[in-house]
mmCIF file of N, CA and C in Angstrom:
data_model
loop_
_atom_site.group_PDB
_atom_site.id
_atom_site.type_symbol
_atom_site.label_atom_id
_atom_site.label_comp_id
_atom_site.label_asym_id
_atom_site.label_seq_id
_atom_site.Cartn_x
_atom_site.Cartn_y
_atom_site.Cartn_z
ATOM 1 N N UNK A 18 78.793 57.965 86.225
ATOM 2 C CA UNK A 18 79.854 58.824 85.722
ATOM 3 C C UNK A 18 80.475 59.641 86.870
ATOM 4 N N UNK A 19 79.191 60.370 87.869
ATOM 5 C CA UNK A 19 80.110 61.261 89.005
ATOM 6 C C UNK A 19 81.107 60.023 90.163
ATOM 7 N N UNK A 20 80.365 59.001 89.772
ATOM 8 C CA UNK A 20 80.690 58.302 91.206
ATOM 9 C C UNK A 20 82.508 57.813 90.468
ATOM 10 N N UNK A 21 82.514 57.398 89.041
ATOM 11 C CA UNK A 21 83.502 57.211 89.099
ATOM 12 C C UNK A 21 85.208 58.379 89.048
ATOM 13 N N UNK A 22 84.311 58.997 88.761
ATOM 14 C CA UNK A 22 85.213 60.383 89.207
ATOM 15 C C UNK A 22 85.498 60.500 90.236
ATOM 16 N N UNK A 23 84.633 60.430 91.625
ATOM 17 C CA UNK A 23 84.926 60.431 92.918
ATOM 18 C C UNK A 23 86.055 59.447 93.154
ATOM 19 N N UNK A 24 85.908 58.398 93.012
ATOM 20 C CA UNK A 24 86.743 57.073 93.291
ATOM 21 C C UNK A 24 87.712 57.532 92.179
ATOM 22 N N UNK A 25 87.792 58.020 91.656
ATOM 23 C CA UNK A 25 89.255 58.739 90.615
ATOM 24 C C UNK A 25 90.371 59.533 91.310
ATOM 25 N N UNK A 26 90.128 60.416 92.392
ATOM 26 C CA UNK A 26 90.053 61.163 93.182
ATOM 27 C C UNK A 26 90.737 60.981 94.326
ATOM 28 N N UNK A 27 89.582 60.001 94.780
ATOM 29 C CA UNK A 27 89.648 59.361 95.886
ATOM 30 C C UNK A 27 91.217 58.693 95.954
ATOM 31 N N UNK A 28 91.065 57.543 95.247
ATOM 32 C CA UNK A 28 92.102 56.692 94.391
ATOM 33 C C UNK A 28 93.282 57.711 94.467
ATOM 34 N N UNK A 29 93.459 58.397 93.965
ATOM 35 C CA UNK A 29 94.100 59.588 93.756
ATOM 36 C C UNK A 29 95.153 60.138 94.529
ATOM 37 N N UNK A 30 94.462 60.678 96.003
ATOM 38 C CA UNK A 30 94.940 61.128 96.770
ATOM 39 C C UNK A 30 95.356 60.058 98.147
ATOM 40 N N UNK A 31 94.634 58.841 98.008
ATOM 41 C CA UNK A 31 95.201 57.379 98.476
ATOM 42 C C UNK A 31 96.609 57.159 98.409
ATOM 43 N N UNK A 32 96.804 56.951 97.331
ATOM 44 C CA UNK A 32 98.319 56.555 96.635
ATOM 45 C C UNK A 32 99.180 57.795 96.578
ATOM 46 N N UNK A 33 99.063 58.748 97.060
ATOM 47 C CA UNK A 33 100.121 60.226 97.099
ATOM 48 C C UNK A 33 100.700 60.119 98.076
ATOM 49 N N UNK A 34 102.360 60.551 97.914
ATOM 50 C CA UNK A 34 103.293 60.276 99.270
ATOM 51 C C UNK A 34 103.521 61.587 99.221
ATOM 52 N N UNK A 35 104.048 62.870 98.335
ATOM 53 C CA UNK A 35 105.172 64.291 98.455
ATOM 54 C C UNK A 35 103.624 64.733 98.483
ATOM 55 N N UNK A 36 102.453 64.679 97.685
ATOM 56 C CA UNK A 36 101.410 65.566 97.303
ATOM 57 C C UNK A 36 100.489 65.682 98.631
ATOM 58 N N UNK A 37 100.747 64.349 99.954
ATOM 59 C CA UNK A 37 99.782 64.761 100.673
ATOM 60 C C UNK A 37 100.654 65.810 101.922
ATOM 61 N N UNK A 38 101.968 65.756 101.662
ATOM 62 C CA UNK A 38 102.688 66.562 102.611
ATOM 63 C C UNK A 38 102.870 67.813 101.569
ATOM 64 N N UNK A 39 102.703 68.162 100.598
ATOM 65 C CA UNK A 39 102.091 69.250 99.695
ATOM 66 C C UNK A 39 101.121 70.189 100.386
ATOM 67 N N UNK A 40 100.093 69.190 100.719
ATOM 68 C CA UNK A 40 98.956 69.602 101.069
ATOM 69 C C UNK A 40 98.602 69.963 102.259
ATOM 70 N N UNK A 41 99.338 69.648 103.155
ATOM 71 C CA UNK A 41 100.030 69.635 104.378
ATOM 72 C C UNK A 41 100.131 71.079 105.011
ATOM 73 N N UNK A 42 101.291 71.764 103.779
ATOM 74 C CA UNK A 42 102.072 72.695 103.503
ATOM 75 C C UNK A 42 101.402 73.878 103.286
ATOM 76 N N UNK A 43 100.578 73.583 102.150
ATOM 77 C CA UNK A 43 99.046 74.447 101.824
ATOM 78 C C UNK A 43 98.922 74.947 103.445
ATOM 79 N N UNK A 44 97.684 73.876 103.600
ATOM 80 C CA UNK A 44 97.274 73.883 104.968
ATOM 81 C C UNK A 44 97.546 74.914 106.399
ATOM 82 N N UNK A 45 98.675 74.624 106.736
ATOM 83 C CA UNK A 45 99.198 75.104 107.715
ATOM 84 C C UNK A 45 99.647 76.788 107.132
ATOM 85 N N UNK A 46 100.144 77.014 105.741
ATOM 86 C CA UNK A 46 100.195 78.446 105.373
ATOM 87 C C UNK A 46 98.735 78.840 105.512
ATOM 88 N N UNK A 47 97.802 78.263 104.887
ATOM 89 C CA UNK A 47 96.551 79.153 105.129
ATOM 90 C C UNK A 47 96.145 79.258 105.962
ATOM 91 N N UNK A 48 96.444 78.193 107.360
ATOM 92 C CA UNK A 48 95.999 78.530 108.606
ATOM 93 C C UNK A 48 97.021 79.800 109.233
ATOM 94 N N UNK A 49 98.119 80.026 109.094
ATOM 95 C CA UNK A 49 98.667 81.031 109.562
ATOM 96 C C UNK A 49 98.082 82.237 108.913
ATOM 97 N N UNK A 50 98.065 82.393 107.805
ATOM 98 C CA UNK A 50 97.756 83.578 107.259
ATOM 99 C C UNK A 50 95.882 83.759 107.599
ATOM 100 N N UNK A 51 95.152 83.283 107.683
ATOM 101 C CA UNK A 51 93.769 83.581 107.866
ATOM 102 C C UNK A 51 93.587 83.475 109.742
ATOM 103 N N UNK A 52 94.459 83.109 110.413
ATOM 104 C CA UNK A 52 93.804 82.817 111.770
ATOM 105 C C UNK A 52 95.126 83.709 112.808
ATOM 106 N N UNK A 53 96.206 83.050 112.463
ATOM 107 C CA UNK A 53 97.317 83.774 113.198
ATOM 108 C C UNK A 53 97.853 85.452 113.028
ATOM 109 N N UNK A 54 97.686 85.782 111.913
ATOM 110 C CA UNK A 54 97.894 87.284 111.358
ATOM 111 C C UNK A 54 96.938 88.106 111.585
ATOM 112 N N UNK A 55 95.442 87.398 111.322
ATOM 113 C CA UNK A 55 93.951 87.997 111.938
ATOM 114 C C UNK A 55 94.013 88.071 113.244
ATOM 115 N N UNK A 56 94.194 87.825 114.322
ATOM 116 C CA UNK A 56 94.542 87.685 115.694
ATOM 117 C C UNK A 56 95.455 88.426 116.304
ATOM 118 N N UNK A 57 96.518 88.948 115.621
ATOM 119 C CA UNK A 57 97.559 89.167 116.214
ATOM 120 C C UNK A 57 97.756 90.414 115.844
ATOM 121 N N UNK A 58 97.675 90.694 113.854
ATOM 122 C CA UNK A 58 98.136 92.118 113.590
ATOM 123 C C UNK A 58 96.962 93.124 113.107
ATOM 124 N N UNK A 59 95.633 92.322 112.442
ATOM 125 C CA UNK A 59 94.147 92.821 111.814
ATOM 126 C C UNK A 59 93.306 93.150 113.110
ATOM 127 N N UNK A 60 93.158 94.684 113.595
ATOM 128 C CA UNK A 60 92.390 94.437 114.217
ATOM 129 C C UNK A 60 90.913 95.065 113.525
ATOM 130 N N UNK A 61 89.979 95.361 114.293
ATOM 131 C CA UNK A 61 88.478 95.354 113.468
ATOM 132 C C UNK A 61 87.858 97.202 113.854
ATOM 133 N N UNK A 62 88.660 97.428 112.874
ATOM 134 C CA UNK A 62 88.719 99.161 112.560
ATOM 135 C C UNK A 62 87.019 99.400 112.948
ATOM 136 N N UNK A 63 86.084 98.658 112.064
ATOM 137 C CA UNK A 63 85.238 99.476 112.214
ATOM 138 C C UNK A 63 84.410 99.220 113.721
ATOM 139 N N UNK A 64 84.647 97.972 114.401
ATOM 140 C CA UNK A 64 83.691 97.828 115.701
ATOM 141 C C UNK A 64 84.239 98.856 116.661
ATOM 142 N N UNK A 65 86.136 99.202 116.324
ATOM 143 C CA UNK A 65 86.309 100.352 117.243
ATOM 144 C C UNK A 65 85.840 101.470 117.265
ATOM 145 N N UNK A 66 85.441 102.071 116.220
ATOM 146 C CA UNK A 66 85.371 103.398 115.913
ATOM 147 C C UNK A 66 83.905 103.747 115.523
ATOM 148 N N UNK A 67 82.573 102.725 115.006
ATOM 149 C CA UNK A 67 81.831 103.036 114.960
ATOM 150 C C UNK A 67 80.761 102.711 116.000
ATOM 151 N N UNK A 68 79.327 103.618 116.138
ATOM 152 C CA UNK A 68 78.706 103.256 117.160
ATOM 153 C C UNK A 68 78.171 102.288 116.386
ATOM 154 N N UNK A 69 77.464 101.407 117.928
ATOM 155 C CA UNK A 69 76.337 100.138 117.641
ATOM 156 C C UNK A 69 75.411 99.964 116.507
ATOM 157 N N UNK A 70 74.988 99.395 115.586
ATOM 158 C CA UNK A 70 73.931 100.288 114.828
ATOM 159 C C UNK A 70 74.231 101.171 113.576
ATOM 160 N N UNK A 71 75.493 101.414 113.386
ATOM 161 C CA UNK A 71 75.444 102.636 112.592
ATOM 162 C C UNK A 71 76.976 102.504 111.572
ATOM 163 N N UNK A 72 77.195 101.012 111.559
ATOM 164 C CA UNK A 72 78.239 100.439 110.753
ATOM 165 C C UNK A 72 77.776 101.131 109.597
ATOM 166 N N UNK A 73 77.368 100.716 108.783
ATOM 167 C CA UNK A 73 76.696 101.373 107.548
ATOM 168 C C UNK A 73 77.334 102.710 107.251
ATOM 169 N N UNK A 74 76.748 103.311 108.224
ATOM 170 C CA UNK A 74 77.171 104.610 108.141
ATOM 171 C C UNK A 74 78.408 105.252 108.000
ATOM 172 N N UNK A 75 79.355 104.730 108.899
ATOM 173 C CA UNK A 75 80.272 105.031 108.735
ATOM 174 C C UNK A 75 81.573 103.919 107.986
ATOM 175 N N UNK A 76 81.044 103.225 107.889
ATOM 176 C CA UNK A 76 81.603 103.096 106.085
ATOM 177 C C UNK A 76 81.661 103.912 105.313
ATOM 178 N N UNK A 77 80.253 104.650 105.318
ATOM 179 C CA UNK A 77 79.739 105.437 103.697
ATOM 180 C C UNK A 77 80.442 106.696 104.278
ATOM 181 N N UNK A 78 80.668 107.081 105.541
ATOM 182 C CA UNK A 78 81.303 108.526 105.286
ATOM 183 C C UNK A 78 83.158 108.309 105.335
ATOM 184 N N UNK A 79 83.500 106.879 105.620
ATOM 185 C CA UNK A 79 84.891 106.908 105.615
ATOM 186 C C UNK A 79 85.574 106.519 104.177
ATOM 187 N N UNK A 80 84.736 106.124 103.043
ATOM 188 C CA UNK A 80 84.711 105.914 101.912
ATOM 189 C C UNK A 80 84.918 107.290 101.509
ATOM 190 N N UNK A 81 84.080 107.505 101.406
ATOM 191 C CA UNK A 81 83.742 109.535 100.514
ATOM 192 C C UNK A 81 84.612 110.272 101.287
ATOM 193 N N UNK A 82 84.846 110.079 102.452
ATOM 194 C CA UNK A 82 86.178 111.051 103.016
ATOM 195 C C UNK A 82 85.148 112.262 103.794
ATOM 196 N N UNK A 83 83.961 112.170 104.010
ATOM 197 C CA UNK A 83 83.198 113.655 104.446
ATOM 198 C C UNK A 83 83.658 113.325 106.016
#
C-alpha cells in the first residue's frame, strides 16, 4: 500500500512540466528568505549583548524588562 503511494508520487512529479518550475519558484523564495535576509539584515542580538554562559539569563531579564 505505502510503496504504491510512493510510485503515485513519484509518477507524479515525473510527468510535471509548470509544477516542477512551481517548485523551482518555492525553492529559490525560501532560499532567499531563510539564508539571504539572515545574512545580510538578522543579526544575532543575543551573542552580541550577552556574556558567554549566561544566554539564559538574559533572555529572562530582557523578557520581564528588569
Amino acid at each position: 500500500m505505502l510503496k504504491r503511494i510512493f510510485r503515485f508520487y513519484i509518477e507524479g512529479f515525473r510527468n510535471m512540466r509548470l509544477g516542477k518550475l512551481l517548485w523551482l519558484v518555492i525553492l529559490v523564495k525560501l532560499f532567499i528568505i531563510f539564508v539571504i535576509l539572515k545574512v545580510f539584515f538578522f543579526h544575532d542580538h543575543i551573542e552580541e549583548n550577552a556574556e558567554k554562559g549566561h544566554e539564559a539569563e538574559f533572555v529572562a531579564t530582557e523578557i520581564l524588562g528588569n
